[in-house]
PDB file of C-alpha atoms in Angstrom:
ATOM      1  CA  UNK A 148       1.934  -1.821 -24.980  1.00 32.00           C
ATOM      2  CA  UNK A 149      -0.747  -0.001 -23.061  1.00 38.00           C
ATOM      3  CA  UNK A 150      -1.255   0.308 -19.306  1.00 38.00           C
ATOM      4  CA  UNK A 151      -3.327  -2.858 -19.273  1.00 40.00           C
ATOM      5  CA  UNK A 152      -0.360  -4.882 -20.507  1.00 39.00           C
ATOM      6  CA  UNK A 153       2.801  -3.657 -18.834  1.00 43.00           C
ATOM      7  CA  UNK A 154       3.713  -1.559 -15.770  1.00 48.00           C
ATOM      8  CA  UNK A 155       3.985   2.171 -16.336  1.00 55.00           C
ATOM      9  CA  UNK A 156       6.833   4.102 -14.703  1.00 63.00           C
ATOM     10  CA  UNK A 157       5.767   7.454 -13.296  1.00 72.00           C
ATOM     11  CA  UNK A 158       6.263   9.161  -9.980  1.00 88.00           C
ATOM     12  CA  UNK A 159       3.286   8.469  -7.743  1.00 96.00           C
ATOM     13  CA  UNK A 160       1.702  11.334  -5.827  1.00 97.00           C
ATOM     14  CA  UNK A 161      -0.546  12.107  -2.904  1.00 98.00           C
ATOM     15  CA  UNK A 162      -3.503  12.122  -5.266  1.00 98.00           C
ATOM     16  CA  UNK A 163      -2.798   8.469  -6.049  1.00 98.00           C
ATOM     17  CA  UNK A 164      -2.973   7.673  -2.329  1.00 98.00           C
ATOM     18  CA  UNK A 165      -6.313   9.449  -2.012  1.00 98.00           C
ATOM     19  CA  UNK A 166      -7.652   7.706  -5.099  1.00 98.00           C
ATOM     20  CA  UNK A 167      -6.619   4.305  -3.727  1.00 98.00           C
ATOM     21  CA  UNK A 168      -8.257   5.109  -0.387  1.00 98.00           C
ATOM     22  CA  UNK A 169     -11.459   6.122  -2.165  1.00 98.00           C
ATOM     23  CA  UNK A 170     -11.406   2.831  -4.087  1.00 98.00           C
ATOM     24  CA  UNK A 171     -10.966   0.933  -0.821  1.00 98.00           C
ATOM     25  CA  UNK A 172     -13.768   2.684   1.032  1.00 98.00           C
ATOM     26  CA  UNK A 173     -16.079   2.411  -1.975  1.00 98.00           C
ATOM     27  CA  UNK A 174     -15.472  -1.336  -2.154  1.00 98.00           C
ATOM     28  CA  UNK A 175     -15.630  -2.120   1.560  1.00 98.00           C
ATOM     29  CA  UNK A 176     -17.861   0.556   3.051  1.00 98.00           C
ATOM     30  CA  UNK A 177     -21.188  -0.913   1.862  1.00 98.00           C
ATOM     31  CA  UNK A 178     -20.228  -4.183   3.606  1.00 98.00           C
ATOM     32  CA  UNK A 179     -19.184  -2.763   6.963  1.00 98.00           C
ATOM     33  CA  UNK A 180     -22.103  -4.527   8.650  1.00 97.00           C
ATOM     34  CA  UNK A 181     -20.670  -7.962   7.861  1.00 98.00           C
ATOM     35  CA  UNK A 182     -18.550 -10.027  10.238  1.00 98.00           C
ATOM     36  CA  UNK A 183     -15.099  -8.459  10.030  1.00 98.00           C
ATOM     37  CA  UNK A 184     -13.743 -10.967  12.532  1.00 98.00           C
ATOM     38  CA  UNK A 185     -13.158 -13.497   9.747  1.00 98.00           C
ATOM     39  CA  UNK A 186      -9.641 -13.922   8.289  1.00 98.00           C
ATOM     40  CA  UNK A 187      -8.669 -11.458   5.579  1.00 98.00           C
ATOM     41  CA  UNK A 188      -8.059 -13.784   2.645  1.00 95.00           C
ATOM     42  CA  UNK A 189      -4.825 -15.724   3.120  1.00 94.00           C
ATOM     43  CA  UNK A 190      -3.675 -13.570   6.051  1.00 96.00           C
ATOM     44  CA  UNK A 191      -3.651 -14.621   9.673  1.00 95.00           C
ATOM     45  CA  UNK A 192      -5.209 -11.254  10.559  1.00 98.00           C
ATOM     46  CA  UNK A 193      -8.941 -10.619  10.691  1.00 98.00           C
ATOM     47  CA  UNK A 194     -10.528  -8.191   8.242  1.00 98.00           C
ATOM     48  CA  UNK A 195     -10.834  -5.667  11.101  1.00 98.00           C
ATOM     49  CA  UNK A 196      -7.181  -5.975  12.067  1.00 98.00           C
ATOM     50  CA  UNK A 197      -6.125  -5.701   8.436  1.00 98.00           C
ATOM     51  CA  UNK A 198      -8.057  -2.446   7.996  1.00 98.00           C
ATOM     52  CA  UNK A 199      -6.516  -1.050  11.189  1.00 98.00           C
ATOM     53  CA  UNK A 200      -3.091  -2.094   9.856  1.00 98.00           C
ATOM     54  CA  UNK A 201      -3.674  -0.101   6.655  1.00 98.00           C
ATOM     55  CA  UNK A 202      -4.422   3.012   8.704  1.00 98.00           C
ATOM     56  CA  UNK A 203      -1.342   2.457  10.866  1.00 98.00           C
ATOM     57  CA  UNK A 204       1.016   2.102   7.923  1.00 98.00           C
ATOM     58  CA  UNK A 205      -0.344   5.143   6.095  1.00 98.00           C
ATOM     59  CA  UNK A 206       0.066   7.268   9.225  1.00 98.00           C
ATOM     60  CA  UNK A 207       3.595   5.918   9.751  1.00 98.00           C
ATOM     61  CA  UNK A 208       4.530   6.754   6.164  1.00 98.00           C
ATOM     62  CA  UNK A 209       3.125  10.270   6.609  1.00 98.00           C
ATOM     63  CA  UNK A 210       5.275  10.779   9.708  1.00 98.00           C
ATOM     64  CA  UNK A 211       8.372   9.550   7.882  1.00 98.00           C
ATOM     65  CA  UNK A 212       7.848  11.900   4.946  1.00 98.00           C
ATOM     66  CA  UNK A 213       7.005  14.895   7.157  1.00 97.00           C
ATOM     67  CA  UNK A 214      10.010  14.355   9.442  1.00 97.00           C
ATOM     68  CA  UNK A 215      12.478  13.267   6.766  1.00 96.00           C
ATOM     69  CA  UNK A 216      13.586  10.640   9.284  1.00 94.00           C
ATOM     70  CA  UNK A 217      17.125   9.675   8.222  1.00 93.00           C
ATOM     71  CA  UNK A 218      17.793   6.272   9.744  1.00 92.00           C
ATOM     72  CA  UNK A 219      14.752   4.559  11.260  1.00 94.00           C
ATOM     73  CA  UNK A 220      10.993   4.728  11.694  1.00 96.00           C
ATOM     74  CA  UNK A 221       9.779   7.239  14.265  1.00 96.00           C
ATOM     75  CA  UNK A 222       8.871   5.630  17.624  1.00 96.00           C
ATOM     76  CA  UNK A 223       5.129   6.003  17.214  1.00 94.00           C
ATOM     77  CA  UNK A 224       2.204   3.750  16.378  1.00 95.00           C
ATOM     78  CA  UNK A 225      -1.397   4.410  15.385  1.00 96.00           C
ATOM     79  CA  UNK A 226      -3.738   2.362  17.580  1.00 96.00           C
ATOM     80  CA  UNK A 227      -7.361   1.919  16.554  1.00 97.00           C
ATOM     81  CA  UNK A 228      -9.428   1.292  19.661  1.00 97.00           C
ATOM     82  CA  UNK A 229     -10.660  -2.307  19.994  1.00 96.00           C
ATOM     83  CA  UNK A 230     -14.351  -2.604  19.296  1.00 96.00           C
ATOM     84  CA  UNK A 231     -14.418   0.271  16.823  1.00 98.00           C
ATOM     85  CA  UNK A 232     -17.060  -0.540  14.173  1.00 98.00           C
ATOM     86  CA  UNK A 233     -15.622  -1.366  10.729  1.00 98.00           C
ATOM     87  CA  UNK A 234     -17.234   1.733   9.185  1.00 98.00           C
ATOM     88  CA  UNK A 235     -15.305   3.917  11.632  1.00 98.00           C
ATOM     89  CA  UNK A 236     -12.090   2.005  10.999  1.00 98.00           C
ATOM     90  CA  UNK A 237     -12.513   2.869   7.323  1.00 98.00           C
ATOM     91  CA  UNK A 238     -12.873   6.522   8.333  1.00 98.00           C
ATOM     92  CA  UNK A 239      -9.505   6.220  10.073  1.00 98.00           C
ATOM     93  CA  UNK A 240      -8.071   4.699   6.893  1.00 98.00           C
ATOM     94  CA  UNK A 241      -9.358   7.675   4.883  1.00 98.00           C
ATOM     95  CA  UNK A 242      -7.939  10.145   7.408  1.00 98.00           C
ATOM     96  CA  UNK A 243      -4.543   8.436   7.386  1.00 98.00           C
ATOM     97  CA  UNK A 244      -4.531   8.454   3.587  1.00 98.00           C
ATOM     98  CA  UNK A 245      -5.182  12.188   3.581  1.00 98.00           C
ATOM     99  CA  UNK A 246      -2.350  12.729   6.064  1.00 98.00           C
ATOM    100  CA  UNK A 247       0.020  10.813   3.816  1.00 98.00           C
ATOM    101  CA  UNK A 248      -1.231  12.661   0.751  1.00 98.00           C
ATOM    102  CA  UNK A 249      -0.699  16.024   2.446  1.00 98.00           C
ATOM    103  CA  UNK A 250       2.814  15.085   3.576  1.00 98.00           C
ATOM    104  CA  UNK A 251       3.776  13.921   0.072  1.00 98.00           C
ATOM    105  CA  UNK A 252       2.278  17.005  -1.580  1.00 97.00           C
ATOM    106  CA  UNK A 253       4.122  19.327   0.811  1.00 98.00           C
ATOM    107  CA  UNK A 254       7.452  17.535   0.374  1.00 97.00           C
ATOM    108  CA  UNK A 255      10.144  18.440  -2.103  1.00 96.00           C
ATOM    109  CA  UNK A 256      10.825  15.627  -4.603  1.00 94.00           C
ATOM    110  CA  UNK A 257      14.454  15.745  -3.431  1.00 95.00           C
ATOM    111  CA  UNK A 258      13.441  15.001   0.175  1.00 97.00           C
ATOM    112  CA  UNK A 259      14.424  11.598   1.541  1.00 97.00           C
ATOM    113  CA  UNK A 260      13.146   9.597   4.508  1.00 97.00           C
ATOM    114  CA  UNK A 261      14.092   6.164   5.776  1.00 96.00           C
ATOM    115  CA  UNK A 262      12.482   2.954   4.601  1.00 96.00           C
ATOM    116  CA  UNK A 263      15.340   0.432   4.717  1.00 93.00           C
ATOM    117  CA  UNK A 264      17.383   3.129   3.040  1.00 94.00           C
ATOM    118  CA  UNK A 265      16.642   6.583   1.631  1.00 96.00           C
ATOM    119  CA  UNK A 266      13.210   6.774   0.011  1.00 97.00           C
ATOM    120  CA  UNK A 267      11.682   9.648  -1.934  1.00 97.00           C
ATOM    121  CA  UNK A 268       8.116  10.980  -1.502  1.00 97.00           C
ATOM    122  CA  UNK A 269       7.023   9.114  -4.636  1.00 97.00           C
ATOM    123  CA  UNK A 270       8.245   5.869  -3.117  1.00 97.00           C
ATOM    124  CA  UNK A 271       6.168   6.463   0.004  1.00 98.00           C
ATOM    125  CA  UNK A 272       3.180   7.224  -2.213  1.00 98.00           C
ATOM    126  CA  UNK A 273       3.697   3.928  -4.033  1.00 98.00           C
ATOM    127  CA  UNK A 274       3.931   2.045  -0.728  1.00 98.00           C
ATOM    128  CA  UNK A 275       0.778   3.720   0.546  1.00 98.00           C
ATOM    129  CA  UNK A 276      -1.117   2.772  -2.587  1.00 98.00           C
ATOM    130  CA  UNK A 277       0.244  -0.783  -2.397  1.00 98.00           C
ATOM    131  CA  UNK A 278      -0.910  -1.149   1.219  1.00 98.00           C
ATOM    132  CA  UNK A 279      -4.376   0.030   0.246  1.00 98.00           C
ATOM    133  CA  UNK A 280      -4.706  -2.128  -2.865  1.00 98.00           C
ATOM    134  CA  UNK A 281      -3.284  -5.348  -1.458  1.00 98.00           C
ATOM    135  CA  UNK A 282      -5.032  -5.242   1.889  1.00 98.00           C
ATOM    136  CA  UNK A 283      -8.340  -4.140   0.397  1.00 98.00           C
ATOM    137  CA  UNK A 284      -8.033  -7.226  -1.786  1.00 98.00           C
ATOM    138  CA  UNK A 285      -7.321  -9.327   1.323  1.00 98.00           C
ATOM    139  CA  UNK A 286     -10.369  -7.961   3.137  1.00 98.00           C
ATOM    140  CA  UNK A 287     -12.529  -8.403   0.041  1.00 98.00           C
ATOM    141  CA  UNK A 288     -11.411 -12.017  -0.155  1.00 98.00           C
ATOM    142  CA  UNK A 289     -12.347 -12.536   3.471  1.00 98.00           C
ATOM    143  CA  UNK A 290     -15.781 -11.012   2.931  1.00 98.00           C
ATOM    144  CA  UNK A 291     -16.271 -12.898  -0.381  1.00 98.00           C
ATOM    145  CA  UNK A 292     -16.432  -9.684  -2.425  1.00 98.00           C
ATOM    146  CA  UNK A 293     -15.435  -9.707  -6.129  1.00 97.00           C
ATOM    147  CA  UNK A 294     -12.978  -6.796  -5.918  1.00 98.00           C
ATOM    148  CA  UNK A 295      -9.629  -6.455  -7.685  1.00 98.00           C
ATOM    149  CA  UNK A 296      -7.051  -3.638  -7.616  1.00 98.00           C
ATOM    150  CA  UNK A 297      -7.629  -1.241 -10.532  1.00 98.00           C
ATOM    151  CA  UNK A 298      -4.920  -1.580 -13.211  1.00 97.00           C
ATOM    152  CA  UNK A 299      -4.413   2.181 -13.423  1.00 96.00           C
ATOM    153  CA  UNK A 300      -3.068   2.156  -9.869  1.00 97.00           C
ATOM    154  CA  UNK A 301      -1.497  -1.299  -9.944  1.00 97.00           C
ATOM    155  CA  UNK A 302       0.751  -0.462 -12.918  1.00 96.00           C
ATOM    156  CA  UNK A 303       2.764   2.405 -11.384  1.00 96.00           C
ATOM    157  CA  UNK A 304       3.028   0.505  -8.080  1.00 97.00           C
ATOM    158  CA  UNK A 305       4.603  -2.406  -9.965  1.00 96.00           C
ATOM    159  CA  UNK A 306       7.004  -0.124 -11.803  1.00 95.00           C
ATOM    160  CA  UNK A 307       8.157   1.564  -8.582  1.00 95.00           C
ATOM    161  CA  UNK A 308       8.169  -1.290  -6.064  1.00 96.00           C
ATOM    162  CA  UNK A 309       8.364  -4.501  -8.134  1.00 95.00           C
ATOM    163  CA  UNK A 310      10.494  -3.623 -11.184  1.00 90.00           C
ATOM    164  CA  UNK A 311      11.144  -7.310 -11.918  1.00 89.00           C
ATOM    165  CA  UNK A 312       7.451  -8.235 -11.972  1.00 91.00           C
ATOM    166  CA  UNK A 313       6.189 -10.359 -14.867  1.00 91.00           C
ATOM    167  CA  UNK A 314       4.667  -8.730 -17.919  1.00 89.00           C
ATOM    168  CA  UNK A 315       0.938  -8.942 -18.392  1.00 92.00           C
ATOM    169  CA  UNK A 316      -2.145  -7.350 -16.846  1.00 95.00           C
ATOM    170  CA  UNK A 317      -0.968  -5.126 -13.956  1.00 97.00           C
ATOM    171  CA  UNK A 318      -3.623  -6.301 -11.520  1.00 97.00           C
ATOM    172  CA  UNK A 319      -2.655  -9.957 -11.773  1.00 97.00           C
ATOM    173  CA  UNK A 320       1.062  -9.115 -11.830  1.00 97.00           C
ATOM    174  CA  UNK A 321       0.738  -7.096  -8.624  1.00 97.00           C
ATOM    175  CA  UNK A 322      -1.181  -9.841  -6.834  1.00 98.00           C
ATOM    176  CA  UNK A 323       1.399 -12.415  -7.935  1.00 97.00           C
ATOM    177  CA  UNK A 324       4.329 -10.187  -6.953  1.00 97.00           C
ATOM    178  CA  UNK A 325       2.868  -9.791  -3.458  1.00 97.00           C
ATOM    179  CA  UNK A 326       2.177 -13.492  -2.986  1.00 95.00           C
ATOM    180  CA  UNK A 327      -1.591 -13.354  -3.355  1.00 96.00           C
ATOM    181  CA  UNK A 328      -2.101 -15.726  -6.293  1.00 95.00           C
ATOM    182  CA  UNK A 329      -0.419 -18.004  -8.813  1.00 95.00           C
ATOM    183  CA  UNK A 330      -0.029 -17.262 -12.511  1.00 94.00           C
ATOM    184  CA  UNK A 331       0.343 -19.754 -15.360  1.00 93.00           C
ATOM    185  CA  UNK A 332       3.843 -21.190 -15.040  1.00 93.00           C
ATOM    186  CA  UNK A 333       4.486 -19.129 -11.903  1.00 95.00           C
ATOM    187  CA  UNK A 334       3.598 -20.733  -8.559  1.00 95.00           C
ATOM    188  CA  UNK A 335       2.292 -18.513  -5.812  1.00 93.00           C
ATOM    189  CA  UNK A 336       5.133 -16.805  -3.960  1.00 93.00           C
ATOM    190  CA  UNK A 337       5.680 -17.838  -0.347  1.00 91.00           C
ATOM    191  CA  UNK A 338       8.037 -14.939   0.377  1.00 92.00           C
ATOM    192  CA  UNK A 339       8.472 -11.561  -1.261  1.00 93.00           C
ATOM    193  CA  UNK A 340       9.490  -7.957  -0.621  1.00 93.00           C
ATOM    194  CA  UNK A 341       9.279  -4.681  -2.438  1.00 95.00           C
ATOM    195  CA  UNK A 342      12.097  -2.239  -3.123  1.00 91.00           C
ATOM    196  CA  UNK A 343      11.256   1.311  -2.085  1.00 92.00           C
ATOM    197  CA  UNK A 344      14.668   2.632  -1.064  1.00 92.00           C
ATOM    198  CA  UNK A 345      16.717   4.364  -3.728  1.00 90.00           C
ATOM    199  CA  UNK A 346      20.274   3.378  -4.582  1.00 73.00           C
ATOM    200  CA  UNK A 347      21.451   6.968  -4.793  1.00 55.00           C
ATOM    201  CA  UNK A 348      23.076   8.811  -1.894  1.00 45.00           C
ATOM    202  CA  UNK A 349      20.485  11.099  -0.257  1.00 39.00           C
ATOM    203  CA  UNK A 350      21.113  14.819  -0.537  1.00 41.00           C
ATOM    204  CA  UNK A 351      22.726  16.468   2.499  1.00 35.00           C
ATOM    205  CA  UNK A 352      19.615  18.483   3.323  1.00 34.00           C
ATOM    206  CA  UNK A 353      17.488  15.298   3.479  1.00 30.00           C
ATOM    207  CA  UNK A 354      18.810  14.495   6.939  1.00 21.00           C
TER     208      UNK A 354
END
C-alpha cells in the first residue's frame, strides 16, 4: 500500500512542523480579512481563538522539549493579545512553529519530556503537526474554505498518535480519528484522545 492508503510510521521532525505551519498559513492567510469571530467548524471556539490556541500549544510543546520537563507542563501560557488581527495571529502561529521546530531539532532523540508520560521529540513533532492540521481544518470549515490536511503529513501523524486508526486515505482517517467527520460504517466520534507518551521507561538523563 502507498502513503495514500495506509499510515506510514516514521519519526516526525521539526521540518514537519514547519511544513504544516506553512500549509496552514498558505490556506488561511489569504482569508485573514474575513470574520474570524465565527465558530471554527464544530468547535465552540471562534476561528480567532482557535488560531491563538494553535500558537499556544506549539509554544508549550517547545518549552516541554527544551526543558525536558519530567512530570508536568511548565507553568507558562502564551497569550495572544485580544484584538490582534487574524493575519498577525497567523504570524504568531508561524513563530511558535519555528520555536517547536528548533527545540525538536536541537534535542537528542533519547530526550524525554512529559505529556501524560514520557514523550520523545518525535512525539512532540507529531502533536504539533496534528494541532496545525486539525485546527486549520476547523478554521477552514468555519470560513467555508475547501481545505483538507495533506495526506503526506496526515499519515505519519496517524501512525504515531492514532495507531488504531482505520485503514484508508490518511486525511479522512485522521479527521475521523479526531472526531471531525463520520466514515462509512463508522459514526463520528464524540470522544477521542491520542497517545503520545511512550511505554518505555525514560532514560535517567531525561529528567
